[in-house]
Coordinates of C-alpha atoms in Angstrom, one line a residue:
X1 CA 0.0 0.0 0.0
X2 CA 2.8 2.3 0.7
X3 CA 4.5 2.1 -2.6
X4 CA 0.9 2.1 -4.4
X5 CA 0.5 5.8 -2.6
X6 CA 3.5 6.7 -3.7
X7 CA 3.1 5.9 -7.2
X8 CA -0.5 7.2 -7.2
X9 CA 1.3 11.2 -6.0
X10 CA 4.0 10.5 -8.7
X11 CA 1.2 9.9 -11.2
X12 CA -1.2 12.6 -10.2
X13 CA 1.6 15.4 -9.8
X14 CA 2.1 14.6 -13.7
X15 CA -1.1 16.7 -14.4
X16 CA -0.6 19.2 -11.6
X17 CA 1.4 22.6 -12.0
X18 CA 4.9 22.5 -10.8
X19 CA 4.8 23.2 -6.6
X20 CA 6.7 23.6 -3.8
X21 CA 5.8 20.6 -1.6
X22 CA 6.0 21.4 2.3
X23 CA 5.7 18.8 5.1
X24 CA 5.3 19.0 8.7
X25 CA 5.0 16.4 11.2
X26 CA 3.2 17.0 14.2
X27 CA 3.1 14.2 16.9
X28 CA 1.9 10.9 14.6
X29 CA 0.1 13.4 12.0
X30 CA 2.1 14.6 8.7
X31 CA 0.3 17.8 7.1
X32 CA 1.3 18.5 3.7
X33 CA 0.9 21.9 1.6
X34 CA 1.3 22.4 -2.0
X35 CA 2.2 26.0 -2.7
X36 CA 2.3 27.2 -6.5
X37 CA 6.1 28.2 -7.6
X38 CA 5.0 31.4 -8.1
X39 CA 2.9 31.8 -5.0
X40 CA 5.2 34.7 -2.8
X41 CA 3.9 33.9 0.7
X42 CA 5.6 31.1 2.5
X43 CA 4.7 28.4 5.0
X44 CA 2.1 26.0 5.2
X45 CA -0.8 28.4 6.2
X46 CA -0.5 30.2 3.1
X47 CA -0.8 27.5 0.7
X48 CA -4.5 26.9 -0.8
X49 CA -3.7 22.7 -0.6
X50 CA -3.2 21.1 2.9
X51 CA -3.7 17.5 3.6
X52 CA -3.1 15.6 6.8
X53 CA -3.0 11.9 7.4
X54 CA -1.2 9.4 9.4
X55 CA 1.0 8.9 5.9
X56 CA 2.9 11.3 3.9
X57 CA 1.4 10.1 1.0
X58 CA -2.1 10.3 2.0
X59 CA -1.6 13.7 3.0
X60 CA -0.5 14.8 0.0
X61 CA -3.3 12.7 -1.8
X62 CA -5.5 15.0 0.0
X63 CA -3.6 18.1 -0.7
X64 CA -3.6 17.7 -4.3
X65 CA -7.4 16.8 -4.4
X66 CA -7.9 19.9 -2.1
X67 CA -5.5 22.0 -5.0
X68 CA -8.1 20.4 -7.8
X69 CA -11.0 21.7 -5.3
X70 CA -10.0 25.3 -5.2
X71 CA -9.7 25.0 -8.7
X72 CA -13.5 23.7 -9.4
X73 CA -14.8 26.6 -7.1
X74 CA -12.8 29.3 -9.9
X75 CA -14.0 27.3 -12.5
X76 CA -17.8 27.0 -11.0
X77 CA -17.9 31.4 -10.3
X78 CA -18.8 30.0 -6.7
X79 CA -17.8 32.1 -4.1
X80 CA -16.8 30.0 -1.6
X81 CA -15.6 25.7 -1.4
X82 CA -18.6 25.1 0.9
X83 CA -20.2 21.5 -0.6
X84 CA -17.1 21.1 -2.7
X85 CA -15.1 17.8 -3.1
X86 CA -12.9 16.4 -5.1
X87 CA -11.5 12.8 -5.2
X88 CA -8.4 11.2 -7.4
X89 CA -9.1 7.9 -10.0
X90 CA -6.7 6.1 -12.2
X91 CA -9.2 3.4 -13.5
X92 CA -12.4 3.4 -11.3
X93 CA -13.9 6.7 -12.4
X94 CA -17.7 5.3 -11.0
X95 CA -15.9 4.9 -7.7
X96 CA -14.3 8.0 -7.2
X97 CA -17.4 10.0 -7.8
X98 CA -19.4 7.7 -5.5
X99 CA -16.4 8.8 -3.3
X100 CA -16.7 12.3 -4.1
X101 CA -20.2 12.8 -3.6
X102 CA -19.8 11.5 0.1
X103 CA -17.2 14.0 0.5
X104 CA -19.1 16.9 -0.6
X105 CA -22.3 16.0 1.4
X106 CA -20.5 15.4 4.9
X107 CA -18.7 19.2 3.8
X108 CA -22.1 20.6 3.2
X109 CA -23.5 19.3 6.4
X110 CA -20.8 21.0 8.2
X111 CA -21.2 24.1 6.4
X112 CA -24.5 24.4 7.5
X113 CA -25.3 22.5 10.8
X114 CA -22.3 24.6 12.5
X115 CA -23.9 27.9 12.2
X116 CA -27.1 26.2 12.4
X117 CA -25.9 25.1 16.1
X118 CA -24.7 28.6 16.8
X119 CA -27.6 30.6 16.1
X120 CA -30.0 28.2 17.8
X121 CA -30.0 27.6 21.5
X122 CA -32.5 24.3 21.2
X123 CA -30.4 22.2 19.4
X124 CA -28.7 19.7 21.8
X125 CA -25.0 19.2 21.7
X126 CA -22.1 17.3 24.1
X127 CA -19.3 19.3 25.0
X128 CA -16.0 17.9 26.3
X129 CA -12.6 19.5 26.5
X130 CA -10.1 16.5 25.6
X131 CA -9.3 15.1 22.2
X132 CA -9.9 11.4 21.3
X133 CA -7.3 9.3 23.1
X134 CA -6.0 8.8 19.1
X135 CA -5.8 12.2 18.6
X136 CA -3.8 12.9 21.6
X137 CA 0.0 12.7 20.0
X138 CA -1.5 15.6 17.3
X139 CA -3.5 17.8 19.9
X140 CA -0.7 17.5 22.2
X141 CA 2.1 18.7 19.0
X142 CA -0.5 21.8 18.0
X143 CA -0.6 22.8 21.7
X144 CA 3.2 22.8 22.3
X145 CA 3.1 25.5 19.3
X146 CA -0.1 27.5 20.1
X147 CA -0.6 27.2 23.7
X148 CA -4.2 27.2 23.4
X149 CA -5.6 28.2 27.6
X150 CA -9.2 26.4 26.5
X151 CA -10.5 23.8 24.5
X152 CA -14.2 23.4 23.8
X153 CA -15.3 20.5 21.8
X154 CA -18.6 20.1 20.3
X155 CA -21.0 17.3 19.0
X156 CA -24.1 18.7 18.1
X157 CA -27.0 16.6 17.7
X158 CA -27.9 15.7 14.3
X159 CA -31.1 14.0 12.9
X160 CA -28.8 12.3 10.9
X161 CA -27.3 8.4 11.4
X162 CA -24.3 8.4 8.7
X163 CA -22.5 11.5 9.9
X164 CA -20.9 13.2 13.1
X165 CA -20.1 16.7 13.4
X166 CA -17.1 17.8 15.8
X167 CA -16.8 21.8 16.3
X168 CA -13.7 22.8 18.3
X169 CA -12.9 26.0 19.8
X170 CA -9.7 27.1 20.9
X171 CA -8.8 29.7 23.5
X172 CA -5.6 31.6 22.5
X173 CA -4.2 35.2 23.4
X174 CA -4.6 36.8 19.8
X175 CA -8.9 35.8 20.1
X176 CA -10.7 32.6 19.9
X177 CA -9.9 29.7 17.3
X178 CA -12.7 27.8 15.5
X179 CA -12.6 24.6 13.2
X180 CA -15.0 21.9 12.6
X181 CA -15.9 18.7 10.2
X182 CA -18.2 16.2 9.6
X183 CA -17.3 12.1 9.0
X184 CA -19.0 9.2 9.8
X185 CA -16.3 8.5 12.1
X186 CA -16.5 10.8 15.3
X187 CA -12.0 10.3 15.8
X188 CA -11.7 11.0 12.3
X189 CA -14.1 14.6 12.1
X190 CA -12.0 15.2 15.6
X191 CA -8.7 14.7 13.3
X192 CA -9.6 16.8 10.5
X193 CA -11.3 19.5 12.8
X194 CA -7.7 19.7 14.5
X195 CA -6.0 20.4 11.7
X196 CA -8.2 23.5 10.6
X197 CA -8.0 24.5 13.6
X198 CA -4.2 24.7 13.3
X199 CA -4.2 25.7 10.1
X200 CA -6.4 28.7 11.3
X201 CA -4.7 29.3 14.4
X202 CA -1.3 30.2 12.3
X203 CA -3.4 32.1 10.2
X204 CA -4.8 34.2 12.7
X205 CA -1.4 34.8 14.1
X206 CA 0.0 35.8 10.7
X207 CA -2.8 38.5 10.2
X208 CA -2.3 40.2 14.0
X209 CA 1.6 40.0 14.4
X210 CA 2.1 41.7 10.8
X211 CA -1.3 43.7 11.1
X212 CA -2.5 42.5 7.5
X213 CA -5.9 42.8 6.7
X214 CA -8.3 40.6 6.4
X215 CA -9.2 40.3 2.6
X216 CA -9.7 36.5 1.7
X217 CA -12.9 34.9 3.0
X218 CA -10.5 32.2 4.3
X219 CA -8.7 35.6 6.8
X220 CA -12.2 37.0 7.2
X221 CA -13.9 34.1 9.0
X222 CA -10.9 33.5 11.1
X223 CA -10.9 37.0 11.8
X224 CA -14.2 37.7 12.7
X225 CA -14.5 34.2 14.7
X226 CA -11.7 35.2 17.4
X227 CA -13.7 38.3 18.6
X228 CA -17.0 35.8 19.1
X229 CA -15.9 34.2 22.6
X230 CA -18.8 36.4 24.7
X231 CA -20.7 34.4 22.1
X232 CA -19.4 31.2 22.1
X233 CA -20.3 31.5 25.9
X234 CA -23.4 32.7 25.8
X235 CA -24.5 30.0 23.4
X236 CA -23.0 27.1 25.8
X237 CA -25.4 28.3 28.4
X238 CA -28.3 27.0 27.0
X239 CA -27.4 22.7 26.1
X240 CA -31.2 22.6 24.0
X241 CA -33.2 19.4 23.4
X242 CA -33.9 18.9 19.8
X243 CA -31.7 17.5 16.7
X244 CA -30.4 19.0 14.2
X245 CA -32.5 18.3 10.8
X246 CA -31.4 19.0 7.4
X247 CA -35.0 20.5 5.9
X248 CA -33.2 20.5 2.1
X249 CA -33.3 18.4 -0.5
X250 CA -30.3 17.5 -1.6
X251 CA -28.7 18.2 -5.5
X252 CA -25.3 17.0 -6.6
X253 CA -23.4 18.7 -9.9
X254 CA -20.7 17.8 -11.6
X255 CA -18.0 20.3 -12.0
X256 CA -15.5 19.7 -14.9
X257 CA -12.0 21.3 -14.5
X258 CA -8.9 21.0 -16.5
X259 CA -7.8 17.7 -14.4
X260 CA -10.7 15.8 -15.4
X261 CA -8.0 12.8 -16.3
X262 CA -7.4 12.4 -12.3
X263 CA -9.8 14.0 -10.6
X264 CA -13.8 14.1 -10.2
X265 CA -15.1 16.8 -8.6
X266 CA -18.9 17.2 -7.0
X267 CA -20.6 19.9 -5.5
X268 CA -23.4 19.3 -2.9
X269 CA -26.2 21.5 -2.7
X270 CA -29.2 21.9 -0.4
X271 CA -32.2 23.1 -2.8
X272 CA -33.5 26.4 -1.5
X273 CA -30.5 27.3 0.9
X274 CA -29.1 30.4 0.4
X275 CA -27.1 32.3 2.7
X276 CA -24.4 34.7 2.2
X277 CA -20.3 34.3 3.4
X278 CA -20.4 37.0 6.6
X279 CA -22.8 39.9 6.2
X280 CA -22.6 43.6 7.1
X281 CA -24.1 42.7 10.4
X282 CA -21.2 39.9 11.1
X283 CA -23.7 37.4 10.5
X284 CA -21.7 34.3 11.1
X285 CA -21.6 32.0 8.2
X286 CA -18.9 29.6 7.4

């Protein structure tokens, strides 16, 4: 399986442009970023690909999917990744969009059950402040960089029975640090939570050490999320009773881009939901 991987990110980098490939290991995690050769900023928060996995080469898997992603929201005018996905194929095209569409609907349930959770006291959640015992070596490798003072971790209660939803907060001294996703697997949506979170935890620093300004939808959620811990507090007052339900129907579409050879890409839609990024009124949307 190892040298499989391998060959698979030798294949697939064939159709890619040319990048700088970045890895970091933290605790039993390896997070990889693809950054562009003529992309200027440096470090893995500024790269637009990042994949993490228990295996170099499935974290850069993931990075170059995330890369072909990016590139299917350009190509699609959409204005942001939310119910985006894309997956890699070599012979079992049938099977990667299968893949894909799973993808996309677990990142559209996120998209819109964490807000969802946010804005509405009645919807039940757990909250606990330590990682999975699996996620520990990670958590442990962020924390030794970020010394986060608070953790809050949150399930909240979904109608649905093929997906859980972890939000985690983070507690630092520049503001409060949010990050969330949604897998059938509860350790696995804790994993891939984490690693937003310290993807948007170096991002926030970045922004209020050098005092640049929040222009990229990716600096203005960040940004706006670590003045929201009054919030966050208020809305862990009230635990609620009631699940989450997804009232949508639910459309998939098929989003060609120039890596069609390698990659499918879907995009999940709920029918009839429209809401915008962050409004004037700081509306939080993610």
């Amino acid at each position: 399986m190892f040298l499989y991987n391998q060959l698979r990110c030798l294949y697939f980098s064939k159709f890619l442009p040319k990048f700088t490939l970045q890895k970091l290991q933290l605790g039993d995690v390896y997070v990889c970023a693809l950054n562009e050769s003529d992309n200027k900023r440096i470090g893995v928060f500024s790269s637009r690909s990042c994949g993490a996995s228990r295996t170099w080469e499935i974290a850069v898997l993931k990075a170059q999917a995330e890369y072909v992603e990016r590139e299917a929201v350009r190509a699609a005018n959409a204005t942001s990744s939310t119910g985006f996905a894309a997956f890699p194929f070599i012979f079992f095209k049938q099977k990667a969009i299968k893949q894909a569409k799973k993808y996309a609907y677990a990142e559209m349930v996120e998209r819109y059950a964490w807000p969802e959770w946010f804005a509405n006291d009645t919807i039940a959640y757990q909250l606990r402040s330590d990682v999975c015992d699996c996620n520990n070596s990670f958590y442990q490798a962020i924390q030794k960089e970020m010394e986060f003072s608070n953790l809050y971790i949150i399930q909240p209660q979904l109608e649905l029975n093929d997906l859980q939803l972890v939000v985690i907060y983070a507690v630092s001294e520049l503001g409060l640090v949010c990050a969330a996703a949604a897998h059938k697997n509860i350790e696995q949506a804790e994993l891939s939570a984490l690693k937003e979170l310290y993807m948007h935890a170096i991002g926030l620093f970045r922004m209020k050490s050098q005092n640049l300004e929040a222009t990229t939808i990716y600096d203005k959620r960040v940004y706006w999320i670590s003045g929201q811990h009054e919030c966050l507090q208020k809305r862990l007052s009230s635990q609620g009773n009631a699940p989450l339900s997804i009232p949508f129907p639910v459309i998939f579409q098929d989003i060609k881009t120039a890596f069609d050879q390698t990659h499918v890409v879907q995009r999940c839609i709920f029918e009839g939901y429209q809401k915008k990024f962050i409004s004037e009124e700081n509306e939080m949307y993610i």
